[in-house]
mmCIF file of C-alpha atoms in Angstrom:
data_model
loop_
_atom_site.group_PDB
_atom_site.id
_atom_site.type_symbol
_atom_site.label_atom_id
_atom_site.label_comp_id
_atom_site.label_asym_id
_atom_site.label_seq_id
_atom_site.Cartn_x
_atom_site.Cartn_y
_atom_site.Cartn_z
ATOM 1 C CA UNK U 1 107.317 96.037 61.055
ATOM 2 C CA UNK U 2 103.720 95.708 60.105
ATOM 3 C CA UNK U 3 101.174 94.065 62.288
ATOM 4 C CA UNK U 4 97.941 92.983 60.684
ATOM 5 C CA UNK U 5 94.290 92.849 61.933
ATOM 6 C CA UNK U 6 93.001 89.473 60.838
ATOM 7 C CA UNK U 7 89.565 88.218 61.072
ATOM 8 C CA UNK U 8 89.089 85.376 63.560
ATOM 9 C CA UNK U 9 87.873 82.048 61.816
ATOM 10 C CA UNK U 10 84.433 80.909 63.060
ATOM 11 C CA UNK U 11 85.268 78.393 65.654
ATOM 12 C CA UNK U 12 83.086 75.625 67.108
ATOM 13 C CA UNK U 13 82.300 75.943 70.862
ATOM 14 C CA UNK U 14 84.621 73.063 71.631
ATOM 15 C CA UNK U 15 87.501 74.533 69.590
ATOM 16 C CA UNK U 16 86.949 77.851 71.510
ATOM 17 C CA UNK U 17 87.053 76.021 74.850
ATOM 18 C CA UNK U 18 90.123 74.157 73.952
ATOM 19 C CA UNK U 19 91.882 77.314 72.689
ATOM 20 C CA UNK U 20 91.083 79.096 75.966
ATOM 21 C CA UNK U 21 92.622 76.301 78.185
ATOM 22 C CA UNK U 22 95.529 76.010 75.901
ATOM 23 C CA UNK U 23 96.243 79.630 76.210
ATOM 24 C CA UNK U 24 96.092 79.415 79.923
ATOM 25 C CA UNK U 25 98.230 76.112 80.056
ATOM 26 C CA UNK U 26 100.762 77.352 77.499
ATOM 27 C CA UNK U 27 101.272 73.816 76.251
ATOM 28 C CA UNK U 28 99.442 70.531 76.852
ATOM 29 C CA UNK U 29 98.664 67.115 75.423
ATOM 30 C CA UNK U 30 95.290 66.132 74.109
ATOM 31 C CA UNK U 31 94.453 64.188 77.213
ATOM 32 C CA UNK U 32 95.393 67.159 79.426
ATOM 33 C CA UNK U 33 93.283 69.379 77.261
ATOM 34 C CA UNK U 34 90.304 67.042 77.555
ATOM 35 C CA UNK U 35 90.764 67.157 81.342
ATOM 36 C CA UNK U 36 91.139 70.900 81.575
ATOM 37 C CA UNK U 37 88.227 71.642 79.202
ATOM 38 C CA UNK U 38 85.924 68.994 80.483
ATOM 39 C CA UNK U 39 85.360 67.447 77.009
ATOM 40 C CA UNK U 40 85.742 63.998 75.696
ATOM 41 C CA UNK U 41 88.927 62.878 73.996
ATOM 42 C CA UNK U 42 87.201 62.542 70.502
ATOM 43 C CA UNK U 43 85.869 65.980 70.946
ATOM 44 C CA UNK U 44 89.198 67.447 71.798
ATOM 45 C CA UNK U 45 90.958 65.661 68.900
ATOM 46 C CA UNK U 46 88.456 67.246 66.561
ATOM 47 C CA UNK U 47 88.884 70.639 68.214
ATOM 48 C CA UNK U 48 92.722 70.472 67.955
ATOM 49 C CA UNK U 49 92.502 69.518 64.331
ATOM 50 C CA UNK U 50 90.215 72.629 63.897
ATOM 51 C CA UNK U 51 92.643 74.908 65.640
ATOM 52 C CA UNK U 52 95.647 73.489 63.722
ATOM 53 C CA UNK U 53 93.854 74.012 60.476
ATOM 54 C CA UNK U 54 93.236 77.702 61.442
ATOM 55 C CA UNK U 55 96.951 77.999 62.625
ATOM 56 C CA UNK U 56 95.633 78.847 66.161
ATOM 57 C CA UNK U 57 97.394 75.687 67.519
ATOM 58 C CA UNK U 58 100.526 73.873 66.615
ATOM 59 C CA UNK U 59 102.311 70.610 67.361
ATOM 60 C CA UNK U 60 105.198 71.743 69.666
ATOM 61 C CA UNK U 61 106.812 68.352 70.679
ATOM 62 C CA UNK U 62 106.116 65.141 72.444
ATOM 63 C CA UNK U 63 105.883 64.034 76.056
ATOM 64 C CA UNK U 64 106.389 60.556 77.491
ATOM 65 C CA UNK U 65 103.824 58.995 79.723
ATOM 66 C CA UNK U 66 104.270 56.600 82.514
ATOM 67 C CA UNK U 67 103.427 53.699 80.193
ATOM 68 C CA UNK U 68 106.463 54.501 77.933
ATOM 69 C CA UNK U 69 104.128 55.826 75.101
ATOM 70 C CA UNK U 70 104.568 59.300 73.771
ATOM 71 C CA UNK U 71 101.947 62.021 73.472
ATOM 72 C CA UNK U 72 101.820 64.998 71.100
ATOM 73 C CA UNK U 73 102.254 68.296 72.998
ATOM 74 C CA UNK U 74 100.317 71.402 71.565
ATOM 75 C CA UNK U 75 100.868 74.998 71.856
ATOM 76 C CA UNK U 76 99.432 78.190 70.426
ATOM 77 C CA UNK U 77 99.897 78.711 66.693
ATOM 78 C CA UNK U 78 101.105 81.742 64.800
ATOM 79 C CA UNK U 79 97.637 83.015 64.028
ATOM 80 C CA UNK U 80 96.797 83.221 67.693
ATOM 81 C CA UNK U 81 98.620 86.637 67.672
ATOM 82 C CA UNK U 82 99.658 88.887 70.496
ATOM 83 C CA UNK U 83 98.578 91.692 72.628
ATOM 84 C CA UNK U 84 100.074 94.994 73.865
ATOM 85 C CA UNK U 85 100.028 96.580 77.403
ATOM 86 C CA UNK U 86 100.895 100.270 77.926
ATOM 87 C CA UNK U 87 101.336 101.842 81.401
ATOM 88 C CA UNK U 88 100.991 105.563 81.049
ATOM 89 C CA UNK U 89 102.697 106.344 84.465
ATOM 90 C CA UNK U 90 103.146 109.844 85.783
ATOM 91 C CA UNK U 91 106.815 109.867 84.935
ATOM 92 C CA UNK U 92 107.583 106.802 82.775
ATOM 93 C CA UNK U 93 105.685 104.788 80.167
ATOM 94 C CA UNK U 94 106.129 101.093 80.211
ATOM 95 C CA UNK U 95 105.018 98.784 77.346
ATOM 96 C CA UNK U 96 104.865 94.976 77.139
ATOM 97 C CA UNK U 97 103.984 92.785 74.138
ATOM 98 C CA UNK U 98 102.831 89.277 74.945
ATOM 99 C CA UNK U 99 101.614 86.087 73.233
ATOM 100 C CA UNK U 100 98.173 84.921 74.206
ATOM 101 C CA UNK U 101 99.632 82.399 76.566
ATOM 102 C CA UNK U 102 101.335 85.316 78.542
ATOM 103 C CA UNK U 103 104.830 84.749 77.055
ATOM 104 C CA UNK U 104 106.645 88.011 77.104
ATOM 105 C CA UNK U 105 107.599 89.019 73.505
ATOM 106 C CA UNK U 106 108.742 92.608 73.867
ATOM 107 C CA UNK U 107 109.085 95.350 76.319
ATOM 108 C CA UNK U 108 110.182 99.053 76.359
ATOM 109 C CA UNK U 109 110.257 102.077 78.705
ATOM 110 C CA UNK U 110 110.745 105.661 78.102
ATOM 111 C CA UNK U 111 109.968 109.024 79.856
ATOM 112 C CA UNK U 112 106.294 109.804 79.721
ATOM 113 C CA UNK U 113 106.854 112.474 77.030
ATOM 114 C CA UNK U 114 108.145 109.786 74.612
ATOM 115 C CA UNK U 115 105.354 107.348 75.154
ATOM 116 C CA UNK U 116 104.741 106.838 71.342
ATOM 117 C CA UNK U 117 108.374 105.909 70.982
ATOM 118 C CA UNK U 118 108.033 103.085 73.608
ATOM 119 C CA UNK U 119 105.000 101.721 71.775
ATOM 120 C CA UNK U 120 106.679 101.775 68.453
ATOM 121 C CA UNK U 121 109.668 99.947 69.856
ATOM 122 C CA UNK U 122 107.530 97.250 71.404
ATOM 123 C CA UNK U 123 105.501 96.837 68.265
ATOM 124 C CA UNK U 124 108.603 96.457 66.129
ATOM 125 C CA UNK U 125 109.797 93.535 68.342
ATOM 126 C CA UNK U 126 106.586 91.540 67.925
ATOM 127 C CA UNK U 127 106.438 88.712 65.513
ATOM 128 C CA UNK U 128 105.984 90.195 61.972
ATOM 129 C CA UNK U 129 102.617 89.534 60.353
ATOM 130 C CA UNK U 130 101.018 88.230 63.485
ATOM 131 C CA UNK U 131 97.554 89.647 64.319
ATOM 132 C CA UNK U 132 97.495 92.108 67.237
ATOM 133 C CA UNK U 133 94.424 91.029 69.219
ATOM 134 C CA UNK U 134 93.945 93.615 71.925
ATOM 135 C CA UNK U 135 95.574 96.683 73.617
ATOM 136 C CA UNK U 136 95.246 97.764 77.233
ATOM 137 C CA UNK U 137 96.259 101.256 78.222
ATOM 138 C CA UNK U 138 96.592 101.839 81.983
ATOM 139 C CA UNK U 139 95.950 105.446 83.121
ATOM 140 C CA UNK U 140 95.628 107.211 86.479
ATOM 141 C CA UNK U 141 91.984 107.930 86.796
ATOM 142 C CA UNK U 142 88.422 106.789 86.116
ATOM 143 C CA UNK U 143 88.113 104.910 82.782
ATOM 144 C CA UNK U 144 84.394 104.144 82.498
ATOM 145 C CA UNK U 145 82.399 105.976 79.835
ATOM 146 C CA UNK U 146 80.733 109.068 80.883
ATOM 147 C CA UNK U 147 77.046 107.850 81.002
ATOM 148 C CA UNK U 148 75.788 111.269 82.393
ATOM 149 C CA UNK U 149 77.072 113.004 79.273
ATOM 150 C CA UNK U 150 78.978 115.599 81.290
ATOM 151 C CA UNK U 151 82.084 115.522 79.089
ATOM 152 C CA UNK U 152 85.415 113.649 78.730
ATOM 153 C CA UNK U 153 86.426 111.275 81.595
ATOM 154 C CA UNK U 154 89.454 112.249 83.648
ATOM 155 C CA UNK U 155 91.447 109.311 82.298
ATOM 156 C CA UNK U 156 91.129 110.271 78.761
ATOM 157 C CA UNK U 157 91.714 113.946 79.538
ATOM 158 C CA UNK U 158 94.817 113.104 81.605
ATOM 159 C CA UNK U 159 96.305 111.019 78.869
ATOM 160 C CA UNK U 160 95.696 113.826 76.599
ATOM 161 C CA UNK U 161 98.254 114.325 73.889
ATOM 162 C CA UNK U 162 100.381 111.397 75.043
ATOM 163 C CA UNK U 163 97.392 108.917 74.422
ATOM 164 C CA UNK U 164 96.766 110.681 70.992
ATOM 165 C CA UNK U 165 100.384 110.041 70.014
ATOM 166 C CA UNK U 166 100.193 106.352 71.218
ATOM 167 C CA UNK U 167 96.947 105.875 69.211
ATOM 168 C CA UNK U 168 98.673 107.103 66.047
ATOM 169 C CA UNK U 169 101.340 104.438 66.500
ATOM 170 C CA UNK U 170 98.894 101.616 66.720
ATOM 171 C CA UNK U 171 97.432 99.516 63.856
ATOM 172 C CA UNK U 172 93.880 100.393 62.846
ATOM 173 C CA UNK U 173 91.073 98.168 63.886
ATOM 174 C CA UNK U 174 92.643 96.794 67.064
ATOM 175 C CA UNK U 175 90.375 97.000 70.129
ATOM 176 C CA UNK U 176 91.918 99.558 72.720
ATOM 177 C CA UNK U 177 90.778 99.268 76.370
ATOM 178 C CA UNK U 178 91.393 101.900 79.013
ATOM 179 C CA UNK U 179 91.880 100.638 82.576
ATOM 180 C CA UNK U 180 92.696 102.325 85.820
ATOM 181 C CA UNK U 181 96.355 101.826 86.754
ATOM 182 C CA UNK U 182 95.756 100.901 90.373
ATOM 183 C CA UNK U 183 93.180 98.199 89.257
ATOM 184 C CA UNK U 184 95.884 96.901 86.858
ATOM 185 C CA UNK U 185 98.381 96.671 89.748
ATOM 186 C CA UNK U 186 95.811 94.924 91.992
ATOM 187 C CA UNK U 187 95.442 92.212 89.265
ATOM 188 C CA UNK U 188 99.130 91.764 89.141
ATOM 189 C CA UNK U 189 99.225 91.241 92.851
ATOM 190 C CA UNK U 190 96.194 88.846 92.598
ATOM 191 C CA UNK U 191 97.815 86.665 89.850
ATOM 192 C CA UNK U 192 101.519 86.750 90.622
ATOM 193 C CA UNK U 193 102.267 88.875 93.694
ATOM 194 C CA UNK U 194 101.472 89.292 97.262
ATOM 195 C CA UNK U 195 97.722 88.297 97.047
ATOM 196 C CA UNK U 196 98.215 85.003 95.192
ATOM 197 C CA UNK U 197 95.653 82.450 96.640
ATOM 198 C CA UNK U 198 93.458 85.352 98.068
ATOM 199 C CA UNK U 199 90.233 86.050 96.338
ATOM 200 C CA UNK U 200 89.382 89.177 98.429
ATOM 201 C CA UNK U 201 91.888 91.848 99.201
ATOM 202 C CA UNK U 202 92.773 95.486 98.453
ATOM 203 C CA UNK U 203 95.771 97.053 96.869
ATOM 204 C CA UNK U 204 96.563 100.495 98.515
ATOM 205 C CA UNK U 205 98.903 102.493 96.465
ATOM 206 C CA UNK U 206 100.740 105.473 98.156
ATOM 207 C CA UNK U 207 102.962 107.554 96.090
ATOM 208 C CA UNK U 208 102.607 110.967 94.454
ATOM 209 C CA UNK U 209 99.063 110.066 94.428
ATOM 210 C CA UNK U 210 96.833 107.605 96.339
ATOM 211 C CA UNK U 211 94.402 104.978 95.143
ATOM 212 C CA UNK U 212 92.828 101.624 95.906
ATOM 213 C CA UNK U 213 92.331 98.535 93.908
ATOM 214 C CA UNK U 214 89.554 96.461 95.260
ATOM 215 C CA UNK U 215 89.311 92.678 94.456
ATOM 216 C CA UNK U 216 86.232 90.838 95.704
ATOM 217 C CA UNK U 217 85.794 87.134 94.902
ATOM 218 C CA UNK U 218 88.650 87.343 92.397
ATOM 219 C CA UNK U 219 87.088 90.227 90.370
ATOM 220 C CA UNK U 220 88.125 93.840 90.385
ATOM 221 C CA UNK U 221 85.308 95.982 91.842
ATOM 222 C CA UNK U 222 84.887 99.055 89.585
ATOM 223 C CA UNK U 223 81.665 100.640 90.989
ATOM 224 C CA UNK U 224 78.709 102.227 89.192
ATOM 225 C CA UNK U 225 80.865 104.986 87.759
ATOM 226 C CA UNK U 226 84.092 103.204 87.413
ATOM 227 C CA UNK U 227 85.284 105.203 90.340
ATOM 228 C CA UNK U 228 85.615 102.565 93.141
ATOM 229 C CA UNK U 229 88.770 103.016 95.097
ATOM 230 C CA UNK U 230 89.307 106.726 94.202
ATOM 231 C CA UNK U 231 90.532 107.487 97.773
ATOM 232 C CA UNK U 232 91.677 110.981 96.729
ATOM 233 C CA UNK U 233 87.900 111.888 96.938
ATOM 234 C CA UNK U 234 87.495 110.998 100.568
ATOM 235 C CA UNK U 235 86.457 114.226 102.337
ATOM 236 C CA UNK U 236 89.337 115.692 104.280
ATOM 237 C CA UNK U 237 89.794 117.368 106.725
ATOM 238 C CA UNK U 238 86.827 116.935 108.958
ATOM 239 C CA UNK U 239 87.149 119.872 111.225
ATOM 240 C CA UNK U 240 85.006 122.452 112.735
ATOM 241 C CA UNK U 241 87.134 125.323 111.317
ATOM 242 C CA UNK U 242 88.041 123.899 107.777
ATOM 243 C CA UNK U 243 85.962 122.798 104.889
ATOM 244 C CA UNK U 244 86.990 119.633 103.007
ATOM 245 C CA UNK U 245 88.268 120.287 99.469
ATOM 246 C CA UNK U 246 88.497 117.932 96.607
ATOM 247 C CA UNK U 247 91.560 115.672 96.687
ATOM 248 C CA UNK U 248 92.754 117.261 99.927
ATOM 249 C CA UNK U 249 93.631 113.828 101.423
ATOM 250 C CA UNK U 250 95.885 112.945 98.481
ATOM 251 C CA UNK U 251 97.544 116.375 99.018
ATOM 252 C CA UNK U 252 98.172 115.408 102.644
ATOM 253 C CA UNK U 253 99.170 111.743 102.301
ATOM 254 C CA UNK U 254 100.963 111.915 98.854
ATOM 255 C CA UNK U 255 104.843 111.903 98.544
ATOM 256 C CA UNK U 256 104.966 115.639 97.802
ATOM 257 C CA UNK U 257 103.634 116.453 101.189
ATOM 258 C CA UNK U 258 106.105 113.995 102.709
ATOM 259 C CA UNK U 259 108.982 116.014 101.126
ATOM 260 C CA UNK U 260 107.415 119.299 102.342
ATOM 261 C CA UNK U 261 107.397 117.968 105.798
ATOM 262 C CA UNK U 262 111.052 116.962 105.499
ATOM 263 C CA UNK U 263 111.973 120.385 104.284
ATOM 264 C CA UNK U 264 110.288 121.878 107.375
ATOM 265 C CA UNK U 265 111.885 119.480 109.739
ATOM 266 C CA UNK U 266 115.369 119.531 108.449
ATOM 267 C CA UNK U 267 117.987 121.519 110.354
ATOM 268 C CA UNK U 268 121.482 122.665 109.439
ATOM 269 C CA UNK U 269 123.137 119.911 111.641
ATOM 270 C CA UNK U 270 121.110 117.095 110.034
ATOM 271 C CA UNK U 271 123.234 117.004 106.814
ATOM 272 C CA UNK U 272 121.893 117.422 103.234
ATOM 273 C CA UNK U 273 118.090 117.537 103.103
ATOM 274 C CA UNK U 274 116.699 114.627 101.058
ATOM 275 C CA UNK U 275 115.229 115.892 97.748
ATOM 276 C CA UNK U 276 113.518 112.515 96.818
ATOM 277 C CA UNK U 277 111.448 110.074 98.895
ATOM 278 C CA UNK U 278 113.918 107.363 97.998
ATOM 279 C CA UNK U 279 116.751 109.235 99.722
ATOM 280 C CA UNK U 280 114.517 110.069 102.705
ATOM 281 C CA UNK U 281 113.706 106.347 103.226
ATOM 282 C CA UNK U 282 117.358 105.416 102.754
ATOM 283 C CA UNK U 283 118.239 107.904 105.528
ATOM 284 C CA UNK U 284 115.595 106.382 107.740
ATOM 285 C CA UNK U 285 116.837 102.875 107.050
ATOM 286 C CA UNK U 286 120.219 103.988 108.174
ATOM 287 C CA UNK U 287 118.762 105.188 111.478
ATOM 288 C CA UNK U 288 119.184 108.999 110.756
ATOM 289 C CA UNK U 289 116.873 111.526 112.302
ATOM 290 C CA UNK U 290 114.734 113.389 111.426
ATOM 291 C CA UNK U 291 114.194 110.877 108.557
ATOM 292 C CA UNK U 292 113.175 108.119 111.011
ATOM 293 C CA UNK U 293 110.600 110.258 112.633
ATOM 294 C CA UNK U 294 109.168 111.502 109.311
ATOM 295 C CA UNK U 295 108.748 107.839 107.982
ATOM 296 C CA UNK U 296 107.117 106.773 111.318
ATOM 297 C CA UNK U 297 104.691 109.593 110.941
ATOM 298 C CA UNK U 298 103.950 108.754 107.383
ATOM 299 C CA UNK U 299 103.356 105.108 108.380
ATOM 300 C CA UNK U 300 100.857 106.292 110.987
ATOM 301 C CA UNK U 301 99.037 108.379 108.261
ATOM 302 C CA UNK U 302 98.871 105.351 105.950
ATOM 303 C CA UNK U 303 97.632 103.208 108.857
ATOM 304 C CA UNK U 304 94.776 105.588 109.337
ATOM 305 C CA UNK U 305 93.736 105.472 105.720
ATOM 306 C CA UNK U 306 94.055 101.732 105.900
ATOM 307 C CA UNK U 307 91.701 101.699 108.853
ATOM 308 C CA UNK U 308 89.171 103.839 106.835
ATOM 309 C CA UNK U 309 89.381 101.261 103.987
ATOM 310 C CA UNK U 310 89.034 98.338 106.512
ATOM 311 C CA UNK U 311 86.023 99.978 108.130
ATOM 312 C CA UNK U 312 84.146 99.957 104.786
ATOM 313 C CA UNK U 313 85.458 96.840 103.110
ATOM 314 C CA UNK U 314 86.874 94.524 105.780
ATOM 315 C CA UNK U 315 89.208 93.058 103.091
ATOM 316 C CA UNK U 316 91.209 90.649 105.363
ATOM 317 C CA UNK U 317 94.477 91.602 103.395
ATOM 318 C CA UNK U 318 95.923 95.002 102.422
ATOM 319 C CA UNK U 319 98.788 95.090 99.864
ATOM 320 C CA UNK U 320 100.849 98.231 100.180
ATOM 321 C CA UNK U 321 102.209 99.512 96.947
ATOM 322 C CA UNK U 322 103.427 102.673 95.287
ATOM 323 C CA UNK U 323 106.650 104.588 95.315
ATOM 324 C CA UNK U 324 106.492 105.148 99.124
ATOM 325 C CA UNK U 325 103.881 102.565 100.151
ATOM 326 C CA UNK U 326 105.704 99.517 99.037
ATOM 327 C CA UNK U 327 108.816 100.330 101.364
ATOM 328 C CA UNK U 328 108.825 97.663 104.143
ATOM 329 C CA UNK U 329 109.838 100.346 106.636
ATOM 330 C CA UNK U 330 106.175 101.427 106.733
ATOM 331 C CA UNK U 331 104.743 98.018 107.704
ATOM 332 C CA UNK U 332 105.341 98.114 111.557
ATOM 333 C CA UNK U 333 103.657 101.649 111.740
ATOM 334 C CA UNK U 334 100.818 100.841 109.398
ATOM 335 C CA UNK U 335 100.006 97.575 111.246
ATOM 336 C CA UNK U 336 100.178 99.223 114.631
ATOM 337 C CA UNK U 337 97.921 102.197 113.549
ATOM 338 C CA UNK U 338 95.488 99.860 111.950
ATOM 339 C CA UNK U 339 95.395 97.586 114.901
ATOM 340 C CA UNK U 340 94.760 100.462 117.145
ATOM 341 C CA UNK U 341 91.782 101.864 115.129
ATOM 342 C CA UNK U 342 90.254 98.831 113.485
ATOM 343 C CA UNK U 343 90.016 94.988 113.651
ATOM 344 C CA UNK U 344 92.674 92.494 112.795
ATOM 345 C CA UNK U 345 93.775 92.814 109.053
ATOM 346 C CA UNK U 346 96.821 91.409 107.412
ATOM 347 C CA UNK U 347 99.124 94.048 105.780
ATOM 348 C CA UNK U 348 102.033 93.213 103.497
ATOM 349 C CA UNK U 349 104.197 94.975 101.023
ATOM 350 C CA UNK U 350 103.814 94.597 97.246
ATOM 351 C CA UNK U 351 106.051 91.894 95.675
ATOM 352 C CA UNK U 352 105.990 93.404 92.279
ATOM 353 C CA UNK U 353 106.917 96.998 92.719
ATOM 354 C CA UNK U 354 107.038 99.489 89.903
ATOM 355 C CA UNK U 355 106.200 96.898 87.215
ATOM 356 C CA UNK U 356 102.869 96.117 88.888
ATOM 357 C CA UNK U 357 100.774 98.303 86.643
ATOM 358 C CA UNK U 358 102.230 96.964 83.278
ATOM 359 C CA UNK U 359 102.237 93.411 84.516
ATOM 360 C CA UNK U 360 98.511 93.645 85.384
ATOM 361 C CA UNK U 361 97.741 95.464 82.102
ATOM 362 C CA UNK U 362 99.374 92.690 80.104
ATOM 363 C CA UNK U 363 97.477 90.046 82.117
ATOM 364 C CA UNK U 364 94.298 91.967 81.180
ATOM 365 C CA UNK U 365 95.325 92.345 77.525
ATOM 366 C CA UNK U 366 95.916 88.621 77.236
ATOM 367 C CA UNK U 367 92.414 87.850 78.733
ATOM 368 C CA UNK U 368 90.826 90.241 76.256
ATOM 369 C CA UNK U 369 92.876 88.876 73.326
ATOM 370 C CA UNK U 370 91.764 85.306 74.198
ATOM 371 C CA UNK U 371 88.240 86.596 74.429
ATOM 372 C CA UNK U 372 88.532 88.202 71.072
ATOM 373 C CA UNK U 373 89.471 84.791 69.521
ATOM 374 C CA UNK U 374 86.918 82.529 71.543
ATOM 375 C CA UNK U 375 83.873 84.685 71.888
ATOM 376 C CA UNK U 376 83.934 86.744 68.741
ATOM 377 C CA UNK U 377 83.687 83.829 66.286
ATOM 378 C CA UNK U 378 81.816 80.792 67.753
ATOM 379 C CA UNK U 379 79.787 78.403 65.640
ATOM 380 C CA UNK U 380 77.738 75.647 67.058
ATOM 381 C CA UNK U 381 79.389 72.104 67.223
#
């Protein structure tokens, strides 16, 4: 199914403002649009007519007011288009297609090796002939351009052939944005997860790898090199007899190390040794040793990492996510260790789980798609 890349019509500033608030609201009457956009009713009426003419808005029904009168309700039109979000996870690729009001239009998931297949499946489910406004690809590393000219950024290198295959499946001319996967998950928690209503917090992901999404004043902090939150680069260990090596902390706290500890701790009388962290946590939840002790130690390790984060950022709230970090069994131990080493900080588990990265990437793609329409083609009123 073909998806076109269409030029955005030149919109007046008022029409751009009304389009932006309509995308955020999903549907609204003209009085509601006037209130949301801070514009007069005549200006909004002219803007709505302009958007309807460009097929960027459409009359979608009526709503009754308290006086018994009916008001026309407007939604986004077919020319507003859609966006695509791709989460290139370490094991699975998840893809979502959304309208610019955030409505889910398509989703697909495959093993990482078949990423292009998931993209093609989602593209085929999007409305035929509708313009694709933006694509966001979430990857597990730094995504800012290499300003120093030292070579390819790790994010591009890690995506490698998979990202190349995905690119082949996409229409030409659509802007593609790389974003760090943990930053995307942090956005998801901010907008529809455990951090709703909190403008400053951190999202601490603990799984095969470790990472931190930092939100300050409602905005993701990326840093001068786009590397803010790369916890794997914290020097570890600090010891008189051992030199820190790159990403040694990730190798110590990540889930592979947890399973290695389980292998060393397990005895013949303990039953079958868990081969996955999911099984290890299930045994701990059932009260089985040595699983309980291993999970308790893991919680203390995560608590120490949380204390390091708190010492630098004082975020007030830490949302724990990732394949092991999101398990509520960690909460008591993390809170206790953090309380022992630092000052009071709220710690909660992720509410979105494995879908956090693709949900956040879709949110970001919608924002970039709306920006594509409203900022790329403004004319003076």
